[in-house]
């Protein structure tokens, strides 16, 4: 029963606000019953959810531990101090700031700490897998900064570090950003560091997508190379929705000032405490095994989708996500996303490099394994999932077939219950 998951307070909510109570229930049911393949989503632990739903949410705590602008911060101070220590220990970082409300907020702070409006920044292009905050014209980054872009080669769909270096030498950026939302391969941080040193640029890594794999020691860390690393805490990392920044000690003051008072007021202390909980969870052997399994599953899912006749961009994946070129199906990304959705499979349409379709349509889908791995699925289930996706894409016009796929999706997820009552 979904009601029992929320505990005794839920009855009061049902009485007071049945409309919202019903949404909490139906969203929990959706997460339990459907296949969650969005590469940036996960199922956070009940302990993290408990902190998010706690009275820490009531507390104003502008400032930093021991230097607040409000009284009564003794208890929340303890949570933030513990969280900072855990972040530094887990990532081997010299400085950590747990206050960013989101990944985009963290990135605003990084621009503010290291650049002035009008400065040149070099980042991965959005159509090749970058992020809105990496210089998109519809985002503050593209409006207020001169963001130059690098991309992937057309032949192997991997970052071309020679091209990156050539562009850096030409445009002389103040800062170079590595990191993407739809790049299935590992990034060569050592080479990026050498390019930054050559042109005198700050090395910023937006690790939002893969930081959980770093935390689980499943892939190499950017922390030793980068001046500053920003990320979200709710993806593979499996924490609360929010952001975090790690940096060298020399940048600590600039980062902290950029977050507060530079662009945020009071931190969300319930989220800060939840981040501390997630960081403790990430330091366990179980989490390390999980992070490795996420990659094993992503590789298996990419291979199985290729067996279904689709093409994995850059030949597969080394991370938690795969980008799939679905042009062989004759269906575009937008339609595939919608058909999978009707079949109970949550994924997203995604541009592939050099995509002939517009960003609103796309030729691809992005799939990720953080959530299905959390619920215990393994290599055995990946071909089953690939087959369900392929059938939903191909048979999506036939309501009876979609209903049958949905039934199979629900039967599969029932075997791997999330948030058991
Ligand atoms: N929106 C996130 C994603 O899905 O990749 C990036 O911030």
Short mmCIF file of C-alpha atoms and ligand atoms in Angstrom, two decimals:
data_model
loop_
_atom_site.label_atom_id
_atom_site.label_comp_id
_atom_site.label_asym_id
_atom_site.label_seq_id
_atom_site.Cartn_x
_atom_site.Cartn_y
_atom_site.Cartn_z
CA UNK A 1 0.00 0.00 0.00
CA UNK A 2 1.47 3.31 -1.07
CA UNK A 3 -0.12 5.24 1.85
CA UNK A 4 1.93 3.34 4.44
CA UNK A 5 5.21 4.44 2.80
CA UNK A 6 4.59 8.03 3.85
CA UNK A 7 4.12 7.25 7.55
CA UNK A 8 1.54 8.46 10.07
CA UNK A 9 1.59 12.15 9.01
CA UNK A 10 0.16 11.15 5.67
CA UNK A 11 -3.36 10.64 7.03
CA UNK A 12 -3.36 14.25 8.18
CA UNK A 13 -2.28 15.39 4.71
CA UNK A 14 -5.01 13.29 3.10
CA UNK A 15 -7.57 15.01 5.30
CA UNK A 16 -6.16 18.49 4.83
CA UNK A 17 -5.24 18.42 1.13
CA UNK A 18 -6.52 15.32 -0.63
CA UNK A 19 -5.60 16.67 -4.09
CA UNK A 20 -1.89 16.93 -3.30
CA UNK A 21 -1.94 13.73 -1.19
CA UNK A 22 -3.30 11.88 -4.21
CA UNK A 23 -0.44 13.20 -6.36
CA UNK A 24 2.16 11.96 -3.84
CA UNK A 25 0.58 8.53 -4.04
CA UNK A 26 0.25 8.42 -7.82
CA UNK A 27 3.83 9.63 -8.35
CA UNK A 28 5.12 6.93 -6.00
CA UNK A 29 3.06 4.39 -7.95
CA UNK A 30 4.45 5.74 -11.25
CA UNK A 31 8.01 5.40 -9.98
CA UNK A 32 7.31 1.88 -8.72
CA UNK A 33 5.43 0.57 -11.74
CA UNK A 34 7.21 2.14 -14.73
CA UNK A 35 10.73 1.66 -16.02
CA UNK A 36 12.87 4.67 -15.06
CA UNK A 37 15.59 5.03 -17.68
CA UNK A 38 16.19 8.78 -17.50
CA UNK A 39 19.97 8.96 -17.10
CA UNK A 40 19.80 11.83 -14.62
CA UNK A 41 17.29 10.23 -12.22
CA UNK A 42 17.56 7.74 -9.39
CA UNK A 43 15.75 6.42 -6.31
CA UNK A 44 17.17 8.12 -3.25
CA UNK A 45 17.14 6.30 0.10
CA UNK A 46 14.35 6.64 2.70
CA UNK A 47 16.98 8.23 5.00
CA UNK A 48 17.58 11.02 2.45
CA UNK A 49 13.82 11.48 2.03
CA UNK A 50 13.45 11.70 5.83
CA UNK A 51 15.97 14.56 6.01
CA UNK A 52 14.22 16.36 3.14
CA UNK A 53 10.89 16.11 4.94
CA UNK A 54 12.34 17.27 8.28
CA UNK A 55 12.05 20.48 10.32
CA UNK A 56 15.47 21.55 9.04
CA UNK A 57 13.38 22.95 6.19
CA UNK A 58 12.11 25.64 8.58
CA UNK A 59 15.51 27.11 9.36
CA UNK A 60 17.09 30.21 7.84
CA UNK A 61 20.89 29.92 7.88
CA UNK A 62 22.35 32.54 5.55
CA UNK A 63 26.11 32.33 5.79
CA UNK A 64 28.32 29.38 6.68
CA UNK A 65 28.77 27.29 9.86
CA UNK A 66 29.88 29.55 12.72
CA UNK A 67 29.32 32.68 10.59
CA UNK A 68 25.55 32.91 10.14
CA UNK A 69 23.29 35.91 9.83
CA UNK A 70 20.55 34.26 11.95
CA UNK A 71 20.41 32.92 15.48
CA UNK A 72 19.52 29.34 16.34
CA UNK A 73 21.81 27.75 13.77
CA UNK A 74 23.66 25.44 16.21
CA UNK A 75 21.97 22.28 14.97
CA UNK A 76 22.03 22.98 11.25
CA UNK A 77 25.67 24.06 11.59
CA UNK A 78 26.51 20.55 12.77
CA UNK A 79 24.86 19.00 9.73
CA UNK A 80 26.70 21.28 7.30
CA UNK A 81 30.08 20.73 9.03
CA UNK A 82 29.59 16.96 8.84
CA UNK A 83 28.53 17.16 5.19
CA UNK A 84 31.53 19.29 4.20
CA UNK A 85 33.93 16.90 5.95
CA UNK A 86 32.32 13.90 4.25
CA UNK A 87 32.51 15.54 0.81
CA UNK A 88 36.20 16.41 1.25
CA UNK A 89 37.00 12.91 2.47
CA UNK A 90 34.99 11.06 -0.20
CA UNK A 91 36.42 13.01 -3.14
CA UNK A 92 39.84 13.93 -1.73
CA UNK A 93 38.90 17.59 -2.20
CA UNK A 94 40.48 20.59 -0.51
CA UNK A 95 37.20 22.51 -0.25
CA UNK A 96 33.49 21.69 -0.50
CA UNK A 97 30.37 23.85 -0.64
CA UNK A 98 27.08 21.98 -0.13
CA UNK A 99 24.76 24.97 -0.48
CA UNK A 100 23.97 25.23 -4.23
CA UNK A 101 20.25 24.72 -4.72
CA UNK A 102 20.87 22.94 -8.03
CA UNK A 103 23.51 22.15 -10.63
CA UNK A 104 22.61 25.27 -12.60
CA UNK A 105 22.95 27.39 -9.42
CA UNK A 106 26.37 25.87 -8.80
CA UNK A 107 27.37 26.78 -12.34
CA UNK A 108 26.16 30.38 -11.99
CA UNK A 109 28.43 30.64 -8.94
CA UNK A 110 31.39 29.28 -10.89
CA UNK A 111 31.00 31.89 -13.64
CA UNK A 112 30.74 34.50 -10.92
CA UNK A 113 33.79 33.27 -9.01
CA UNK A 114 36.14 33.11 -12.00
CA UNK A 115 34.88 35.41 -14.75
CA UNK A 116 33.22 38.74 -15.49
CA UNK A 117 30.36 39.23 -17.97
CA UNK A 118 31.77 39.39 -21.49
CA UNK A 119 34.71 37.06 -20.74
CA UNK A 120 35.43 34.13 -23.01
CA UNK A 121 34.69 30.63 -21.75
CA UNK A 122 35.20 27.40 -23.71
CA UNK A 123 32.69 24.57 -23.18
CA UNK A 124 31.16 21.57 -24.89
CA UNK A 125 28.47 22.48 -27.40
CA UNK A 126 24.90 21.66 -26.36
CA UNK A 127 24.06 19.74 -29.58
CA UNK A 128 27.11 17.53 -28.92
CA UNK A 129 26.05 16.76 -25.34
CA UNK A 130 26.85 19.92 -23.31
CA UNK A 131 24.44 21.66 -20.94
CA UNK A 132 22.35 24.83 -21.12
CA UNK A 133 24.69 26.51 -18.62
CA UNK A 134 27.64 25.79 -20.93
CA UNK A 135 26.81 28.72 -23.19
CA UNK A 136 23.39 28.14 -24.70
CA UNK A 137 22.05 31.36 -26.23
CA UNK A 138 18.80 30.98 -24.28
CA UNK A 139 20.66 30.70 -20.96
CA UNK A 140 22.42 33.36 -18.83
CA UNK A 141 25.75 31.77 -19.83
CA UNK A 142 25.25 32.43 -23.54
CA UNK A 143 23.65 35.83 -22.96
CA UNK A 144 26.22 37.27 -20.55
CA UNK A 145 29.43 35.51 -21.65
CA UNK A 146 31.26 34.89 -24.85
CA UNK A 147 31.07 31.10 -24.81
CA UNK A 148 33.00 29.30 -27.53
CA UNK A 149 32.24 25.64 -28.14
CA UNK A 150 34.08 22.44 -28.86
CA UNK A 151 32.41 19.21 -29.91
CA UNK A 152 32.95 15.62 -30.91
CA UNK A 153 34.48 14.29 -34.12
CA UNK A 154 32.01 13.15 -36.72
CA UNK A 155 33.84 9.87 -37.39
CA UNK A 156 34.14 8.47 -33.83
CA UNK A 157 31.80 10.79 -31.89
CA UNK A 158 34.48 11.39 -29.24
CA UNK A 159 35.89 14.70 -28.01
CA UNK A 160 38.68 15.87 -30.30
CA UNK A 161 41.32 17.11 -27.83
CA UNK A 162 43.51 18.48 -30.65
CA UNK A 163 40.59 20.61 -31.81
CA UNK A 164 39.86 21.65 -28.22
CA UNK A 165 43.50 22.77 -27.84
CA UNK A 166 43.45 24.62 -31.18
CA UNK A 167 40.27 26.50 -30.19
CA UNK A 168 41.71 27.28 -26.75
CA UNK A 169 44.91 28.68 -28.27
CA UNK A 170 42.83 30.80 -30.65
CA UNK A 171 40.15 32.18 -28.31
CA UNK A 172 42.23 32.30 -25.08
CA UNK A 173 39.38 31.44 -22.66
CA UNK A 174 39.42 32.50 -19.02
CA UNK A 175 37.89 29.13 -18.18
CA UNK A 176 37.47 25.75 -19.90
CA UNK A 177 34.51 23.56 -18.96
CA UNK A 178 34.57 19.76 -19.32
CA UNK A 179 31.42 17.77 -18.74
CA UNK A 180 28.23 16.96 -20.57
CA UNK A 181 24.74 15.60 -20.22
CA UNK A 182 24.83 13.15 -23.09
CA UNK A 183 28.43 12.02 -23.58
CA UNK A 184 28.75 8.27 -23.00
CA UNK A 185 32.57 8.17 -22.90
CA UNK A 186 35.13 9.08 -20.25
CA UNK A 187 36.80 12.50 -20.39
CA UNK A 188 40.59 12.80 -20.46
CA UNK A 189 41.02 15.25 -17.56
CA UNK A 190 44.83 15.10 -17.66
CA UNK A 191 44.86 16.38 -21.23
CA UNK A 192 42.29 19.08 -20.43
CA UNK A 193 44.48 20.18 -17.49
CA UNK A 194 47.51 20.49 -19.79
CA UNK A 195 45.47 22.61 -22.24
CA UNK A 196 44.26 24.83 -19.38
CA UNK A 197 47.85 25.27 -18.19
CA UNK A 198 49.03 26.08 -21.70
CA UNK A 199 46.47 28.86 -22.17
CA UNK A 200 46.24 29.98 -18.53
CA UNK A 201 42.57 28.99 -18.12
CA UNK A 202 40.69 27.88 -15.03
CA UNK A 203 39.80 24.19 -15.33
CA UNK A 204 36.13 23.70 -14.47
CA UNK A 205 34.59 20.25 -14.59
CA UNK A 206 30.80 19.99 -14.61
CA UNK A 207 30.63 16.46 -13.24
CA UNK A 208 26.86 16.40 -12.66
CA UNK A 209 26.27 13.30 -14.69
CA UNK A 210 29.15 11.10 -13.63
CA UNK A 211 30.14 12.26 -10.11
CA UNK A 212 28.31 9.30 -8.59
CA UNK A 213 30.53 6.95 -10.59
CA UNK A 214 33.56 8.87 -9.25
CA UNK A 215 32.19 8.62 -5.70
CA UNK A 216 31.85 4.88 -6.17
CA UNK A 217 35.40 4.65 -7.54
CA UNK A 218 34.08 3.18 -10.78
CA UNK A 219 35.71 5.79 -13.07
CA UNK A 220 38.69 8.18 -12.71
CA UNK A 221 38.17 11.38 -10.72
CA UNK A 222 38.59 14.91 -12.10
CA UNK A 223 39.17 16.34 -8.59
CA UNK A 224 42.97 16.15 -8.59
CA UNK A 225 43.18 17.99 -11.94
CA UNK A 226 40.42 20.58 -11.79
CA UNK A 227 40.43 23.97 -10.14
CA UNK A 228 36.73 23.54 -9.52
CA UNK A 229 34.16 20.75 -9.93
CA UNK A 230 30.40 21.36 -9.88
CA UNK A 231 27.70 18.72 -9.81
CA UNK A 232 24.18 17.76 -8.88
CA UNK A 233 23.59 15.38 -6.02
CA UNK A 234 20.52 13.55 -7.31
CA UNK A 235 21.81 11.57 -10.29
CA UNK A 236 24.00 8.45 -9.93
CA UNK A 237 25.11 9.92 -6.57
CA UNK A 238 21.59 9.08 -5.32
CA UNK A 239 21.22 12.04 -2.96
CA UNK A 240 18.61 14.80 -2.71
CA UNK A 241 17.85 17.17 -5.60
CA UNK A 242 20.53 19.86 -5.32
CA UNK A 243 24.06 20.93 -6.18
CA UNK A 244 27.56 20.93 -4.76
CA UNK A 245 30.95 22.43 -5.58
CA UNK A 246 34.45 21.07 -4.83
CA UNK A 247 37.53 23.20 -5.35
CA UNK A 248 41.18 23.70 -4.57
CA UNK A 249 41.72 25.55 -1.26
CA UNK A 250 42.97 28.59 -3.14
CA UNK A 251 39.48 29.09 -4.63
CA UNK A 252 37.49 28.35 -1.46
CA UNK A 253 36.74 31.95 -0.56
CA UNK A 254 35.77 32.91 -4.12
CA UNK A 255 33.41 29.94 -4.39
CA UNK A 256 31.78 30.47 -1.00
CA UNK A 257 31.26 34.19 -1.67
CA UNK A 258 29.84 33.47 -5.12
CA UNK A 259 27.22 31.13 -3.61
CA UNK A 260 26.40 33.39 -0.65
CA UNK A 261 25.93 36.33 -0.83
CA UNK A 262 26.75 36.26 -4.56
CA UNK A 263 23.67 34.49 -5.87
CA UNK A 264 21.80 32.65 -3.12
CA UNK A 265 20.29 33.66 0.20
CA UNK A 266 19.43 31.03 2.77
CA UNK A 267 20.62 27.50 2.02
CA UNK A 268 18.03 24.70 2.09
CA UNK A 269 19.31 23.06 5.26
CA UNK A 270 17.08 19.99 4.92
CA UNK A 271 18.80 19.39 1.57
CA UNK A 272 22.25 20.06 3.05
CA UNK A 273 21.59 17.39 5.72
CA UNK A 274 20.26 15.03 3.04
CA UNK A 275 23.45 15.59 1.02
CA UNK A 276 25.49 14.64 4.10
CA UNK A 277 23.48 11.41 4.41
CA UNK A 278 24.00 10.56 0.74
CA UNK A 279 27.75 11.20 1.03
CA UNK A 280 27.93 8.71 3.92
CA UNK A 281 26.02 6.17 1.84
CA UNK A 282 28.44 6.72 -1.06
CA UNK A 283 31.43 5.83 1.13
CA UNK A 284 30.25 2.24 1.57
CA UNK A 285 31.40 -0.91 -0.22
CA UNK A 286 27.76 -1.49 -1.27
CA UNK A 287 27.66 1.84 -3.06
CA UNK A 288 30.98 1.13 -4.80
CA UNK A 289 29.56 -2.18 -6.03
CA UNK A 290 26.43 -0.31 -7.16
CA UNK A 291 28.42 2.27 -9.15
CA UNK A 292 30.29 -0.48 -11.00
CA UNK A 293 27.05 -2.34 -11.69
CA UNK A 294 25.49 0.84 -13.15
CA UNK A 295 28.20 0.82 -15.83
CA UNK A 296 27.97 -2.93 -16.46
CA UNK A 297 24.22 -2.49 -16.96
CA UNK A 298 24.62 0.54 -19.23
CA UNK A 299 27.05 -1.36 -21.44
CA UNK A 300 24.65 -4.33 -21.56
CA UNK A 301 21.68 -2.07 -22.37
CA UNK A 302 23.57 -0.29 -25.17
CA UNK A 303 24.66 -3.64 -26.63
CA UNK A 304 21.12 -5.03 -26.40
CA UNK A 305 19.67 -1.96 -28.16
CA UNK A 306 22.25 -2.50 -30.91
CA UNK A 307 21.10 -6.12 -31.11
CA UNK A 308 17.61 -4.66 -31.66
CA UNK A 309 18.94 -2.84 -34.74
CA UNK A 310 19.67 0.62 -33.29
CA UNK A 311 23.09 2.31 -33.11
CA UNK A 312 24.90 3.30 -29.91
CA UNK A 313 26.63 6.65 -30.43
CA UNK A 314 30.45 6.30 -30.14
CA UNK A 315 30.04 2.52 -30.23
CA UNK A 316 28.67 2.03 -26.71
CA UNK A 317 29.32 3.50 -23.29
CA UNK A 318 31.88 3.70 -20.50
CA UNK A 319 29.48 5.37 -18.08
CA UNK A 320 25.90 5.19 -16.80
CA UNK A 321 24.23 6.32 -20.02
CA UNK A 322 23.97 5.47 -23.66
CA UNK A 323 22.96 7.71 -26.51
CA UNK A 324 21.09 5.76 -29.15
CA UNK A 325 20.73 6.76 -32.79
CA UNK A 326 17.29 5.39 -33.69
CA UNK A 327 17.12 6.46 -37.35
CA UNK A 328 17.12 2.79 -38.43
CA UNK A 329 13.63 2.45 -36.88
CA UNK A 330 12.21 5.21 -39.10
CA UNK A 331 10.91 6.91 -35.92
CA UNK A 332 12.33 10.17 -34.55
CA UNK A 333 13.34 10.83 -30.94
CA UNK A 334 10.23 12.85 -30.09
CA UNK A 335 7.85 10.13 -31.25
CA UNK A 336 9.94 7.38 -29.65
CA UNK A 337 9.93 9.23 -26.31
CA UNK A 338 6.14 9.60 -26.48
CA UNK A 339 5.56 5.96 -27.50
CA UNK A 340 7.84 4.64 -24.73
CA UNK A 341 6.05 6.91 -22.27
CA UNK A 342 2.70 5.39 -23.15
CA UNK A 343 4.25 1.95 -22.59
CA UNK A 344 5.41 2.93 -19.09
CA UNK A 345 9.05 3.46 -20.08
CA UNK A 346 10.47 6.85 -19.02
CA UNK A 347 13.41 7.98 -21.15
CA UNK A 348 14.16 11.12 -23.12
CA UNK A 349 14.56 12.15 -26.71
CA UNK A 350 18.09 13.44 -27.27
CA UNK A 351 20.04 15.01 -30.09
CA UNK A 352 22.84 12.85 -31.45
CA UNK A 353 26.05 14.52 -32.67
CA UNK A 354 25.53 16.19 -36.09
CA UNK A 355 21.80 15.49 -35.76
CA UNK A 356 19.86 16.38 -38.92
CA UNK A 357 16.69 16.88 -36.84
CA UNK A 358 15.89 19.91 -34.66
CA UNK A 359 16.47 19.73 -30.86
CA UNK A 360 12.70 19.49 -30.36
CA UNK A 361 12.52 16.40 -32.59
CA UNK A 362 15.98 14.71 -32.56
CA UNK A 363 17.19 11.43 -34.03
CA UNK A 364 18.02 9.80 -30.73
CA UNK A 365 17.08 8.69 -27.28
CA UNK A 366 19.16 8.78 -24.11
CA UNK A 367 18.92 5.87 -21.68
CA UNK A 368 20.58 5.48 -18.30
CA UNK A 369 20.81 2.72 -15.72
CA UNK A 370 21.16 4.50 -12.31
CA UNK A 371 17.54 3.89 -11.27
CA UNK A 372 17.03 0.34 -12.57
CA UNK A 373 20.34 -0.67 -10.97
CA UNK A 374 19.23 0.79 -7.62
CA UNK A 375 16.13 -1.38 -7.79
CA UNK A 376 18.30 -4.44 -8.30
CA UNK A 377 18.09 -5.13 -12.02
CA UNK A 378 21.18 -6.62 -13.66
CA UNK A 379 22.59 -7.85 -16.95
CA UNK A 380 19.80 -10.40 -17.29
CA UNK A 381 17.14 -7.67 -17.42
CA UNK A 382 18.91 -5.36 -19.89
CA UNK A 383 18.04 -7.35 -23.06
CA UNK A 384 14.45 -7.53 -21.81
CA UNK A 385 14.36 -3.75 -21.35
CA UNK A 386 15.94 -3.22 -24.80
CA UNK A 387 13.31 -5.43 -26.38
CA UNK A 388 10.49 -3.54 -24.62
CA UNK A 389 11.93 -0.20 -25.86
CA UNK A 390 12.32 -1.51 -29.42
CA UNK A 391 8.77 -2.86 -29.48
CA UNK A 392 7.34 0.37 -28.05
CA UNK A 393 9.13 2.41 -30.72
CA UNK A 394 8.13 0.15 -33.61
CA UNK A 395 4.58 -0.75 -32.52
CA UNK A 396 3.69 2.57 -30.92
CA UNK A 397 0.74 3.25 -33.24
CA UNK A 398 -1.02 0.08 -32.10
CA UNK A 399 -2.78 0.72 -28.77
CA UNK A 400 -3.26 -2.98 -28.03
CA UNK A 401 0.45 -3.66 -28.49
CA UNK A 402 1.39 -0.68 -26.29
CA UNK A 403 -1.00 -1.96 -23.60
CA UNK A 404 0.66 -5.38 -23.77
CA UNK A 405 4.15 -3.81 -23.45
CA UNK A 406 2.95 -1.78 -20.49
CA UNK A 407 1.72 -4.97 -18.83
CA UNK A 408 5.15 -6.55 -19.31
CA UNK A 409 6.87 -3.41 -17.96
CA UNK A 410 4.68 -3.53 -14.85
CA UNK A 411 5.37 -7.26 -14.40
CA UNK A 412 9.13 -6.63 -14.64
CA UNK A 413 9.21 -3.73 -12.18
CA UNK A 414 7.00 -5.67 -9.73
CA UNK A 415 9.86 -8.16 -9.38
CA UNK A 416 12.21 -5.30 -8.30
CA UNK A 417 10.14 -3.24 -5.87
CA UNK A 418 11.31 0.25 -4.96
CA UNK A 419 10.35 1.80 -1.61
CA UNK A 420 8.73 -1.44 -0.36
CA UNK A 421 5.89 -0.66 2.06
N1 LIG B 1 18.62 17.99 -17.03
C1 LIG B 1 19.78 17.17 -16.73
C2 LIG B 1 19.82 15.95 -17.53
O1 LIG B 1 18.82 15.29 -17.67
O2 LIG B 1 20.86 15.58 -18.03
C3 LIG B 1 21.04 17.93 -16.83
O3 LIG B 1 21.04 18.91 -15.87
#
